[in-house]
Coordinates of C-alpha atoms in Angstrom, one line a residue:
M1 CA 0.0 0.0 -0.1
E2 CA 1.6 3.0 -1.0
L3 CA 2.0 6.1 1.4
H4 CA 2.9 9.7 0.6
Q5 CA 4.0 12.9 2.5
N6 CA 1.7 15.7 2.4
P7 CA 2.9 19.3 3.4
K8 CA 3.1 20.0 7.4
L9 CA -0.2 21.7 8.7
P10 CA -0.7 24.1 11.8
I11 CA -3.6 24.3 14.0
L12 CA -6.3 24.9 11.6
Y13 CA -9.0 27.6 11.5
R14 CA -12.5 28.0 10.4
T15 CA -14.7 31.3 10.4
A16 CA -18.6 32.0 10.7
Q17 CA -20.6 35.2 11.2
V18 CA -22.2 36.6 14.6
T19 CA -25.5 38.1 14.2
T20 CA -27.4 40.5 16.6
E21 CA -30.4 38.3 16.8
Q22 CA -28.0 35.9 18.8
I23 CA -26.9 38.4 21.5
D24 CA -28.3 38.7 25.1
R25 CA -26.9 42.1 26.2
E26 CA -28.2 41.8 29.8
N27 CA -26.4 38.4 30.4
R28 CA -23.5 39.3 28.1
T29 CA -24.0 36.2 26.2
V30 CA -23.9 35.3 22.4
S31 CA -24.9 32.2 20.8
L32 CA -23.3 31.1 17.8
S33 CA -22.3 28.4 15.4
F34 CA -18.5 27.7 14.9
S35 CA -18.3 24.7 12.9
S36 CA -20.2 22.7 10.1
E37 CA -19.4 19.9 7.4
T38 CA -19.0 22.4 4.7
P39 CA -15.9 21.3 2.5
V40 CA -12.7 23.3 2.8
D41 CA -10.0 23.3 0.5
R42 CA -6.8 23.0 2.3
A43 CA -3.1 22.2 0.9
F44 CA -3.7 18.4 1.3
G45 CA -7.0 18.3 -0.4
E46 CA -10.6 19.0 0.5
E47 CA -11.4 18.8 3.9
I48 CA -14.8 17.9 5.7
L49 CA -15.3 17.9 9.5
D50 CA -17.6 15.0 10.7
H51 CA -20.1 16.1 12.9
G52 CA -21.0 12.5 14.5
L53 CA -21.1 12.5 18.3
D54 CA -17.6 10.1 18.3
S55 CA -16.1 12.6 15.7
V56 CA -15.6 15.6 18.1
R57 CA -13.4 15.9 21.2
L58 CA -15.4 18.6 23.1
G59 CA -13.6 18.3 26.3
R60 CA -11.6 21.4 26.2
L61 CA -14.4 23.8 25.0
T62 CA -17.0 22.3 27.8
S63 CA -14.5 22.8 30.5
S64 CA -14.9 26.5 30.5
G65 CA -13.1 26.8 27.0
P66 CA -11.6 30.4 26.2
V67 CA -13.1 33.1 24.2
L68 CA -10.1 34.7 22.7
V69 CA -9.2 37.9 20.5
D70 CA -7.5 37.1 17.2
H71 CA -6.3 33.6 18.7
N72 CA -4.1 35.4 21.1
P73 CA -3.8 33.1 24.2
S74 CA -2.9 36.2 26.4
D75 CA -6.0 37.9 25.5
V76 CA -8.9 36.2 27.2
V77 CA -12.3 38.2 26.8
G78 CA -14.9 35.4 27.7
V79 CA -15.6 31.8 28.4
V80 CA -17.6 29.1 26.6
E81 CA -20.7 28.3 28.7
S82 CA -22.3 25.5 26.5
V83 CA -21.5 23.4 23.5
E84 CA -23.1 20.9 21.4
I85 CA -23.3 19.4 18.3
S86 CA -26.8 19.6 16.8
G87 CA -28.9 17.3 14.8
D88 CA -28.2 19.5 11.7
R89 CA -24.5 18.6 12.3
V90 CA -23.4 21.9 13.2
G91 CA -21.1 22.9 16.1
R92 CA -22.9 25.4 18.2
A93 CA -22.1 27.3 21.5
T94 CA -23.0 29.8 23.7
V95 CA -20.2 32.1 25.1
R96 CA -20.3 34.6 27.7
F97 CA -18.1 38.0 27.9
G98 CA -16.4 38.9 31.0
K99 CA -16.5 42.4 32.7
S100 CA -13.1 43.6 32.5
A101 CA -12.4 46.8 30.4
R102 CA -10.9 44.7 27.3
A103 CA -13.8 42.0 27.5
D104 CA -16.4 45.0 27.7
E105 CA -14.8 46.6 24.8
V106 CA -15.0 43.4 22.5
F107 CA -18.5 42.6 23.6
R108 CA -19.5 46.0 22.7
D109 CA -18.0 45.7 19.4
V110 CA -20.0 42.4 18.8
V111 CA -23.0 44.2 19.7
D112 CA -22.3 47.3 17.2
G113 CA -21.3 44.7 14.5
I114 CA -17.7 46.0 14.3
R115 CA -16.5 42.5 15.1
S116 CA -18.8 40.2 13.1
N117 CA -16.5 37.1 12.7
V118 CA -16.1 34.0 15.1
S119 CA -13.3 31.5 14.3
V120 CA -12.4 28.3 15.9
G121 CA -9.1 26.7 16.1
Y122 CA -8.9 23.0 15.9
Q123 CA -6.7 20.2 15.6
I124 CA -6.9 17.0 13.3
F125 CA -6.0 13.6 14.8
K126 CA -7.6 11.4 12.3
A127 CA -9.2 11.3 8.8
H128 CA -10.6 8.8 6.3
E129 CA -9.7 9.7 2.5
E130 CA -13.3 9.2 0.7
S131 CA -11.9 10.0 -2.6
S132 CA -9.1 11.5 -4.3
R133 CA -8.0 14.4 -2.4
R134 CA -11.0 14.3 -0.5
F135 CA -10.8 13.6 3.2
R136 CA -13.3 13.4 5.9
V137 CA -12.0 14.2 9.5
V138 CA -13.3 11.7 12.0
D139 CA -11.3 12.8 14.8
W140 CA -10.6 16.2 15.6
E141 CA -10.9 18.9 18.9
P142 CA -11.8 22.5 18.8
Y143 CA -9.3 24.4 21.3
E144 CA -10.7 27.7 21.4
L145 CA -13.1 30.3 20.0
S146 CA -12.1 33.7 18.8
I147 CA -13.8 37.1 18.1
V148 CA -11.7 38.2 15.0
S149 CA -11.6 41.3 12.9
V150 CA -10.4 39.6 9.8
P151 CA -11.4 36.1 9.0
A152 CA -8.5 33.7 8.8
D153 CA -7.6 32.2 5.2
V154 CA -9.1 28.8 5.7
S155 CA -7.0 27.3 2.8
V156 CA -3.7 28.0 4.6
G157 CA -4.4 28.5 8.2
V158 CA -3.2 31.4 10.3
G159 CA 0.4 31.9 10.6
R160 CA 1.4 31.0 7.2
A161 CA 5.2 31.4 7.7
N162 CA 7.8 29.3 9.4
D163 CA 8.0 25.5 9.0
S164 CA 8.7 25.3 12.7
E165 CA 5.2 26.4 13.4
L166 CA 3.9 23.5 11.6
H167 CA 3.1 20.0 12.4
P168 CA 3.7 17.0 10.1
I169 CA 1.2 14.6 9.1
T170 CA 0.8 11.4 7.0
L171 CA -2.0 10.9 4.6
T172 CA -2.8 7.2 3.4
R173 CA -5.1 5.9 0.7
S174 CA -8.7 4.7 1.0
E175 CA -9.1 2.5 4.1
T176 CA -6.1 3.7 5.9
L177 CA -5.9 6.7 8.3
M178 CA -3.9 9.7 8.5
T179 CA -2.7 10.2 12.0
Q180 CA -1.0 13.3 13.3
E181 CA 1.9 13.2 15.8
Q182 CA 0.6 14.3 19.1
T183 CA 4.3 15.2 20.5
P184 CA 6.7 17.4 19.0
A185 CA 8.3 15.2 16.1
V186 CA 11.5 15.1 14.3
Q187 CA 11.3 14.9 10.4
P188 CA 9.4 11.3 10.0
E189 CA 11.3 8.4 8.0
P190 CA 9.1 6.8 5.2
A191 CA 6.0 4.9 7.1
P192 CA 5.8 1.1 7.2
T193 CA 2.8 -0.7 6.0
V194 CA -0.1 -0.6 8.5
D195 CA 0.2 -3.8 10.8
V196 CA -3.7 -4.3 11.9
Q197 CA -3.0 -7.0 14.2
A198 CA -0.1 -5.2 16.0
I199 CA -2.7 -2.3 16.2
E200 CA -5.1 -4.4 17.8
E201 CA -2.8 -6.0 20.3
R202 CA -1.7 -2.7 21.4
A203 CA -5.3 -1.6 22.1
A204 CA -5.9 -4.7 24.1
N205 CA -2.7 -4.0 25.9
Q206 CA -3.7 -0.5 26.6
A207 CA -7.2 -1.7 28.0
R208 CA -5.7 -4.3 30.3
K209 CA -3.3 -1.5 31.6
A210 CA -6.3 1.0 32.4
E211 CA -8.1 -1.8 34.0
T212 CA -5.0 -2.7 36.1
H213 CA -4.6 1.1 37.0
R214 CA -8.4 1.2 37.9
I215 CA -8.2 -1.7 40.4
R216 CA -4.8 -0.4 41.8
E217 CA -6.1 3.1 42.1
L218 CA -9.4 1.7 44.0
N219 CA -7.3 -0.6 46.3
A220 CA -5.0 2.3 47.5
M221 CA -8.1 4.6 48.3
G222 CA -9.6 1.8 49.9
A223 CA -6.6 1.1 52.3
K224 CA -5.9 4.8 52.8
L225 CA -9.4 6.4 53.3
P226 CA -11.4 5.5 56.6
G227 CA -13.8 3.0 56.4
A228 CA -13.5 2.7 52.6
Q229 CA -12.2 -0.9 52.2
E230 CA -15.5 -2.6 51.7
M231 CA -16.8 0.4 49.2
A232 CA -13.7 0.1 47.0
Q233 CA -14.0 -3.6 46.8
R234 CA -17.6 -3.2 45.6
F235 CA -16.9 -0.6 43.1
I236 CA -14.1 -3.2 41.6
E237 CA -16.6 -5.7 41.4
D238 CA -19.1 -3.6 39.6
G239 CA -16.6 -2.1 37.2
K240 CA -17.1 1.5 38.6
S241 CA -14.5 4.1 37.8
V242 CA -12.3 5.9 40.3
D243 CA -14.3 9.3 39.8
E244 CA -17.5 7.5 40.7
F245 CA -15.7 6.0 43.9
R246 CA -14.6 9.5 45.2
A247 CA -18.1 10.9 44.6
A248 CA -19.7 8.4 46.5
Y249 CA -17.2 8.2 49.2
L250 CA -17.4 12.2 49.7
N251 CA -21.2 11.9 49.6
E252 CA -21.2 9.5 52.6
M253 CA -18.4 11.1 54.3
P254 CA -19.0 12.4 57.9
E255 CA -17.5 15.9 59.0
T256 CA -14.9 13.8 60.7
R257 CA -13.5 11.9 57.9
A258 CA -10.3 13.3 56.2
I259 CA -11.0 15.0 53.0
E260 CA -7.9 14.6 51.1
V261 CA -7.7 11.8 48.6
P262 CA -4.6 10.2 47.2
D263 CA -2.5 11.8 44.5
P264 CA -2.7 10.1 41.0
S265 CA 0.7 8.7 40.1
I266 CA 2.2 7.5 36.9
G267 CA 4.4 5.1 39.0
L268 CA 7.6 6.9 38.6
S269 CA 10.3 5.5 40.9
N270 CA 12.5 8.0 42.9
G271 CA 15.3 7.9 40.6
E272 CA 13.0 8.9 37.8
R273 CA 11.5 11.7 39.5
Q274 CA 14.9 13.1 40.5
N275 CA 15.9 13.1 36.7
Y276 CA 12.9 14.8 35.5
S277 CA 13.6 18.3 33.9
F278 CA 11.5 21.0 33.2
M279 CA 14.2 22.6 31.2
R280 CA 14.8 19.4 29.0
A281 CA 11.0 19.5 28.1
I282 CA 11.1 23.1 27.4
R283 CA 13.7 23.1 24.9
A284 CA 12.3 20.5 23.3
L285 CA 8.8 22.0 23.0
A286 CA 10.5 25.1 21.9
D287 CA 12.2 23.4 19.0
P288 CA 10.4 20.6 17.5
N289 CA 13.0 20.0 14.7
D290 CA 15.9 19.7 16.9
R291 CA 16.7 15.8 16.9
K292 CA 18.9 16.3 19.7
A293 CA 16.6 18.1 22.0
Q294 CA 13.9 15.8 21.4
Q295 CA 15.9 12.7 22.3
A296 CA 17.2 14.2 25.5
A297 CA 13.8 14.8 26.6
A298 CA 12.2 11.4 25.4
F299 CA 11.7 10.6 29.1
E300 CA 10.0 13.8 29.8
F301 CA 7.4 13.2 26.7
E302 CA 6.8 9.7 27.8
C303 CA 5.7 10.8 31.2
S304 CA 3.8 13.7 29.7
E305 CA 1.5 10.7 27.5
A306 CA 1.2 8.5 30.7
A307 CA -0.1 11.7 32.5
G308 CA -2.8 12.3 29.8
G309 CA -4.3 15.6 28.6
A310 CA -4.1 17.0 25.1
G311 CA -0.8 19.0 25.4
F312 CA 2.5 18.5 27.3
R313 CA 1.8 17.7 30.9
I314 CA 4.1 17.6 34.1
P315 CA 2.7 14.6 35.8
H316 CA 1.6 15.2 39.6
D317 CA 4.0 12.9 41.2
V318 CA 6.7 14.8 39.7
L319 CA 5.2 18.2 40.9
T320 CA 4.6 16.8 44.4
H321 CA 7.9 14.7 44.7
K322 CA 10.1 15.8 47.7
R323 CA 13.7 15.2 46.8
D324 CA 15.9 13.3 49.1
L325 CA 19.4 14.9 49.3
T326 CA 21.0 12.3 51.1
E327 CA 20.1 9.3 48.7
G328 CA 23.1 7.3 47.9
G329 CA 24.6 7.5 51.5
S330 CA 25.4 10.6 53.6
G331 CA 28.6 12.1 52.8
T332 CA 29.4 10.1 49.5
G333 CA 28.7 13.2 47.5
A334 CA 26.1 11.8 45.5
E335 CA 23.6 14.3 46.8
F336 CA 25.7 16.9 44.8
I337 CA 25.5 15.7 41.5
G338 CA 23.5 18.0 39.3
E339 CA 22.0 15.5 36.9
D340 CA 20.2 13.8 39.5
L341 CA 19.1 16.9 41.7
R342 CA 16.4 18.8 40.0
G343 CA 15.3 21.5 42.8
D344 CA 12.4 20.9 45.0
S345 CA 8.9 20.0 44.7
F346 CA 6.9 22.2 42.5
I347 CA 3.9 22.2 44.7
D348 CA 6.0 23.1 47.8
M349 CA 7.3 26.0 45.8
L350 CA 3.9 27.0 44.8
R351 CA 2.6 26.8 48.5
N352 CA 5.8 29.0 49.3
N353 CA 4.5 31.7 47.2
L354 CA 1.0 31.7 48.7
A355 CA 0.0 34.0 51.8
L356 CA -3.2 31.7 51.9
D357 CA -0.9 28.9 52.5
R358 CA 0.8 30.4 55.6
A359 CA -3.0 31.5 56.6
G360 CA -3.6 27.5 56.8
I361 CA -5.9 26.7 53.9
S362 CA -6.7 23.2 53.4
Y363 CA -5.7 21.1 49.9
M364 CA -7.3 18.5 48.1
M365 CA -4.8 17.2 45.4
G366 CA -5.0 14.8 42.6
L367 CA -8.9 15.4 41.9
E368 CA -10.5 14.0 39.0
G369 CA -13.9 15.2 37.9
D370 CA -16.2 17.5 39.9
V371 CA -16.2 16.9 43.9
A372 CA -19.1 17.4 46.1
I373 CA -18.3 17.8 49.9
P374 CA -20.6 17.4 52.6
K375 CA -21.3 20.1 55.2
Q376 CA -23.8 20.6 58.2
T377 CA -26.1 23.6 57.6
G378 CA -28.1 23.1 60.8
A379 CA -27.9 21.5 64.1
A380 CA -30.5 19.1 66.0
T381 CA -32.8 20.5 68.6
A382 CA -32.8 19.8 72.3
Y383 CA -36.1 19.4 74.4
W384 CA -36.9 19.6 78.3
L385 CA -38.6 16.4 79.2
A386 CA -41.8 17.5 81.5
N387 CA -42.0 13.9 82.9
D388 CA -41.1 10.3 82.2
T389 CA -43.6 9.9 79.8
T390 CA -42.8 12.9 77.6
A391 CA -41.8 12.0 74.2
I392 CA -38.8 13.7 72.3
T393 CA -39.8 15.5 69.1
D394 CA -38.0 14.1 66.2
S395 CA -35.2 16.6 64.9
T396 CA -32.6 16.1 62.4
Q397 CA -29.5 18.0 61.4
G398 CA -29.6 20.0 58.4
T399 CA -26.9 19.0 55.6
G400 CA -25.6 20.3 52.4
Q401 CA -23.0 20.2 49.9
V402 CA -20.0 22.3 48.7
T403 CA -19.1 21.7 45.3
M404 CA -15.7 22.3 43.4
T405 CA -15.2 22.0 39.6
P406 CA -12.2 22.4 37.5
K407 CA -11.1 25.9 36.6
N408 CA -8.0 26.9 34.6
V409 CA -5.2 29.4 35.5
G410 CA -2.3 30.3 33.2
A411 CA 0.8 32.2 33.9
L412 CA 3.4 33.4 31.2
S413 CA 6.9 33.8 32.1
E414 CA 9.8 35.0 29.5
Y415 CA 13.2 33.4 29.3
S416 CA 16.2 34.6 26.8
R417 CA 17.8 32.3 24.5
Q418 CA 21.1 32.3 26.4
F419 CA 19.0 31.0 29.7
M420 CA 17.3 28.1 27.7
L421 CA 20.7 27.0 27.0
Q422 CA 21.6 26.5 30.6
S423 CA 21.4 23.0 32.2
T424 CA 22.4 23.6 35.8
V425 CA 20.4 22.7 38.8
D426 CA 20.2 26.5 39.5
A427 CA 18.6 27.2 36.3
E428 CA 16.1 24.0 36.8
A429 CA 15.1 25.5 40.2
F430 CA 14.7 28.9 38.9
V431 CA 12.2 27.9 36.3
R432 CA 10.3 26.0 38.8
N433 CA 10.1 28.6 41.3
D434 CA 9.5 31.3 38.7
L435 CA 6.5 29.5 37.4
A436 CA 5.4 28.7 40.9
R437 CA 5.5 32.4 42.0
V438 CA 3.4 33.8 38.9
I439 CA 0.7 31.2 39.3
G440 CA 0.9 31.5 43.2
L441 CA 0.3 35.4 43.0
E442 CA -2.9 34.8 40.9
I443 CA -4.0 31.8 43.3
D444 CA -3.8 34.2 46.3
R445 CA -5.9 36.8 44.4
V446 CA -9.0 34.5 43.5
G447 CA -8.9 32.8 46.8
L448 CA -9.5 36.2 48.3
Y449 CA -11.5 38.0 45.6
G450 CA -12.5 35.5 42.7
T451 CA -15.8 36.3 41.0
G452 CA -17.1 33.1 40.3
S453 CA -17.5 34.3 36.6
S454 CA -15.4 34.3 33.6
G455 CA -13.7 30.8 34.3
Q456 CA -12.7 32.0 37.9
P457 CA -13.2 30.5 41.2
T458 CA -15.3 32.0 43.9
G459 CA -13.2 33.8 46.4
I460 CA -13.9 34.3 50.3
A461 CA -14.9 37.9 49.4
N462 CA -17.6 36.8 47.3
T463 CA -18.7 33.7 49.0
S464 CA -22.3 34.2 50.4
G465 CA -22.7 34.0 54.2
I466 CA -19.4 35.4 55.3
G467 CA -19.5 38.1 57.9
S468 CA -19.0 41.7 57.3
V469 CA -17.4 44.7 59.0
T470 CA -17.5 48.4 57.8
L471 CA -14.3 50.4 58.7
A472 CA -15.0 54.0 59.8
A473 CA -11.7 55.1 58.2
A474 CA -8.7 53.9 56.3
A475 CA -7.0 53.1 59.5
A476 CA -8.4 50.3 61.5
T477 CA -9.2 50.8 65.1
W478 CA -8.5 48.2 67.9
A479 CA -12.2 47.9 68.6
E480 CA -12.9 47.2 64.8
I481 CA -10.2 44.6 65.0
V482 CA -11.4 42.9 67.8
S483 CA -15.0 42.8 66.2
L484 CA -13.9 40.8 63.3
E485 CA -13.2 38.0 66.2
S486 CA -16.6 38.5 67.6
T487 CA -18.4 38.3 64.3
V488 CA -17.0 34.8 63.7
A489 CA -17.3 33.8 67.2
T490 CA -21.1 34.9 67.2
A491 CA -21.4 32.6 64.1
N492 CA -20.2 29.7 66.4
A493 CA -17.3 29.3 63.7
L494 CA -14.2 30.4 66.0
G495 CA -12.4 26.9 65.5
G496 CA -9.1 25.7 64.1
S497 CA -6.4 28.1 64.2
P498 CA -7.8 31.6 63.0
A499 CA -5.6 34.5 61.4
Y500 CA -5.9 38.0 60.4
L501 CA -4.9 38.7 56.7
T502 CA -4.3 42.0 55.3
S503 CA -2.1 44.2 53.2
F504 CA 1.1 45.5 53.8
S505 CA 0.0 49.3 54.2
Q506 CA -2.4 48.3 56.5
R507 CA 0.1 46.1 58.4
G508 CA 2.4 49.3 58.5
T509 CA -0.5 51.5 59.8
A510 CA -1.3 48.8 62.4
K511 CA 2.3 48.7 63.6
T512 CA 2.3 52.5 64.4
T513 CA -1.2 52.7 65.9
T514 CA -1.8 52.2 69.3
K515 CA -4.8 50.3 70.9
D516 CA -5.8 53.2 73.1
S517 CA -4.4 56.6 74.2
G518 CA -2.3 55.5 77.2
S519 CA -1.3 51.8 77.0
G520 CA 1.4 52.3 74.6
Q521 CA 0.7 48.8 72.9
F522 CA 0.3 48.8 69.2
I523 CA -2.4 46.8 67.3
W524 CA 0.1 44.7 65.4
T525 CA 3.1 43.3 67.4
G526 CA 5.6 41.0 66.2
N527 CA 3.6 38.7 63.9
E528 CA 0.4 38.7 65.9
V529 CA -2.7 40.9 65.9
N530 CA -5.3 40.4 69.0
G531 CA -3.3 37.0 69.9
Y532 CA -4.0 35.6 66.8
R533 CA -1.5 34.9 63.7
A534 CA -1.3 38.1 61.5
I535 CA -0.2 37.7 57.9
A536 CA 0.5 40.5 55.1
S537 CA 0.2 40.0 51.3
T538 CA 0.1 42.2 48.4
Q539 CA -2.9 40.4 46.9
V540 CA -5.2 42.2 49.6
A541 CA -7.0 45.1 48.3
G542 CA -7.2 48.4 49.6
N543 CA -8.1 48.6 53.3
D544 CA -9.4 45.4 53.6
W545 CA -8.7 42.9 56.6
F546 CA -9.9 39.1 56.6
Y547 CA -10.2 37.3 59.7
G548 CA -11.2 33.8 60.1
D549 CA -10.4 30.0 60.2
F550 CA -8.7 29.6 57.0
S551 CA -8.6 25.6 57.1
S552 CA -12.3 26.2 56.0
L553 CA -11.0 27.6 52.7
M554 CA -10.2 24.6 50.6
M555 CA -8.3 24.5 47.3
G556 CA -8.7 21.6 45.2
M557 CA -6.1 20.7 42.3
W558 CA -6.7 18.5 39.4
G559 CA -4.1 16.6 37.5
G560 CA -0.5 17.9 36.5
L561 CA 0.7 21.2 35.2
D562 CA 0.2 21.8 31.7
I563 CA 2.9 23.5 29.8
L564 CA 2.7 25.6 26.4
V565 CA 6.1 27.2 24.9
D566 CA 5.8 29.9 22.5
V567 CA 9.1 30.9 20.5
Y568 CA 7.3 33.1 17.8
S569 CA 5.7 36.2 19.6
Q570 CA 9.2 37.6 20.9
S571 CA 11.2 35.8 18.3
A572 CA 13.1 39.2 17.1
A573 CA 14.3 39.2 20.6
R574 CA 15.2 35.6 20.9
I575 CA 12.7 35.4 23.7
T576 CA 10.9 32.0 24.5
R577 CA 7.6 32.2 26.4
V578 CA 6.4 29.5 28.5
V579 CA 3.0 29.4 29.8
A580 CA 2.1 27.2 32.6
I581 CA -1.8 26.0 33.1
Q582 CA -2.9 24.6 36.6
T583 CA -6.5 23.2 37.1
L584 CA -7.9 24.3 40.5
D585 CA -10.8 25.6 42.5
F586 CA -11.6 27.1 45.6
A587 CA -14.7 26.3 48.0
V588 CA -15.5 27.9 51.5
R589 CA -16.8 24.9 53.6
H590 CA -18.4 27.1 56.3
P591 CA -19.0 30.7 55.3
G592 CA -19.4 31.7 58.9
S593 CA -15.7 31.0 59.5
F594 CA -14.8 34.2 57.8
V595 CA -15.4 38.1 58.0
L596 CA -14.1 40.6 55.7
A597 CA -13.9 44.4 57.2
D598 CA -13.4 47.3 54.6
T599 CA -14.2 51.0 54.5
A600 CA -17.8 51.9 53.1

């Protein structure tokens, strides 16, 4: 069977029109169609996007997919609220614009008809050749939707220029497939004849591995979680997934049961974890045509594939690994060998950059799927008995749930070409800590002030049911500081290890403000206020003071860390951009545990 090599392809784009009848101005939403089975001429022939339910991967868009401007990942103006493949085999979505100045500007342009084009960026994975130079794409994934001022030239895609931007594909005749490489690839050798039996054997092996992994994960959770062994065994026998087990366990979990679930693992040994390098992966992603860089990062790409995800993913057990500096024997010098020492745990570095971590928030690591956490919303009722025959009136405790759903936060850092050539321990640790610091700043902000819209989690300040104190002036008084404690105590939520959290400017003011006119004692002394821990952060706005039991604020993290490398935006300056994306969410288990004080 003859094979032939077609031109390399980038991520492709298709455009459609936005009409004013599809715009809801009050809710800032736009309903639109973004794809169809209309044939489009491409460099490799005529392309038809199949819109069968099994042909389109909607995972990226349904998980709060981004709405961009002109396909710029740094210019996010909205979020995809819903997406579907309709009966007329058309891809349709409802998108909601944010309330930032930039998002409002673009939304107004859409309403006024100035920006009337929407474009979808998508990736092809498989296609059948229906006839000569006519291909039906039977496996494809939309990555993002963009509001564009000028429609893309669908015959060549967006970008058009450098070969290094393009991805090689192989087209085959009739019943065979064209398959796009899903990891950075060197120029492929001529493809061999398709071995159907080998493909079927690999599929069977993958199914066996998946089943073995399911059983191993359920057994591990059954052994680790209190009272879960019998439930885990039942789920194994019934063929149910790990996600289903977690949801069922959490729904039955009493208040005293541990919340944290086991971290997912791809099974790396301690030595493999030590040898994992962020820098090798970034260098390979920055230049897919560098054979040496690809070979050097073969292990990192293998780990990414095992961790899952559509792009490059750093597995969770690498992120949480605490490296042992004395491995190999104390005093042997093995702990100082650069190739084996790759810095500290990324998650630990992230926590070091979080003021919320110092305040004592709770973590749920390695989540999969949505999470529902039970909470008590009301107490049972006690009754006095008039005599020995008086019956006790039935009463029950009120219960509810706190939910967390995956939300994505991205952070961008830039590195020079000279820095990218470094392979030292210091360079490796710098990249890890740099990405952790940038992500940590935004996590701190949304943990406190997240709006719950435009893809953000809901932070403490916007959680319904927290306490409120109005400060009379910019400088909080001693009486107002004490009233924060009283507010939480009145809500019967003064437990755990409460703390105050405010800005550096408020900390400075409190250090120079006396409690009263005669004591000579200042509100902020050492690292304490009113006998409780006191923390300052640049993420606290204005004159705000937060007080409460921060262990009631839970941060859940899903999967590993996704990495995107952009060598083109700043190519003239020989700068490489690295975008790190982490999936997480916040939830307040007991709103009464917090109070926010601010000026009117």
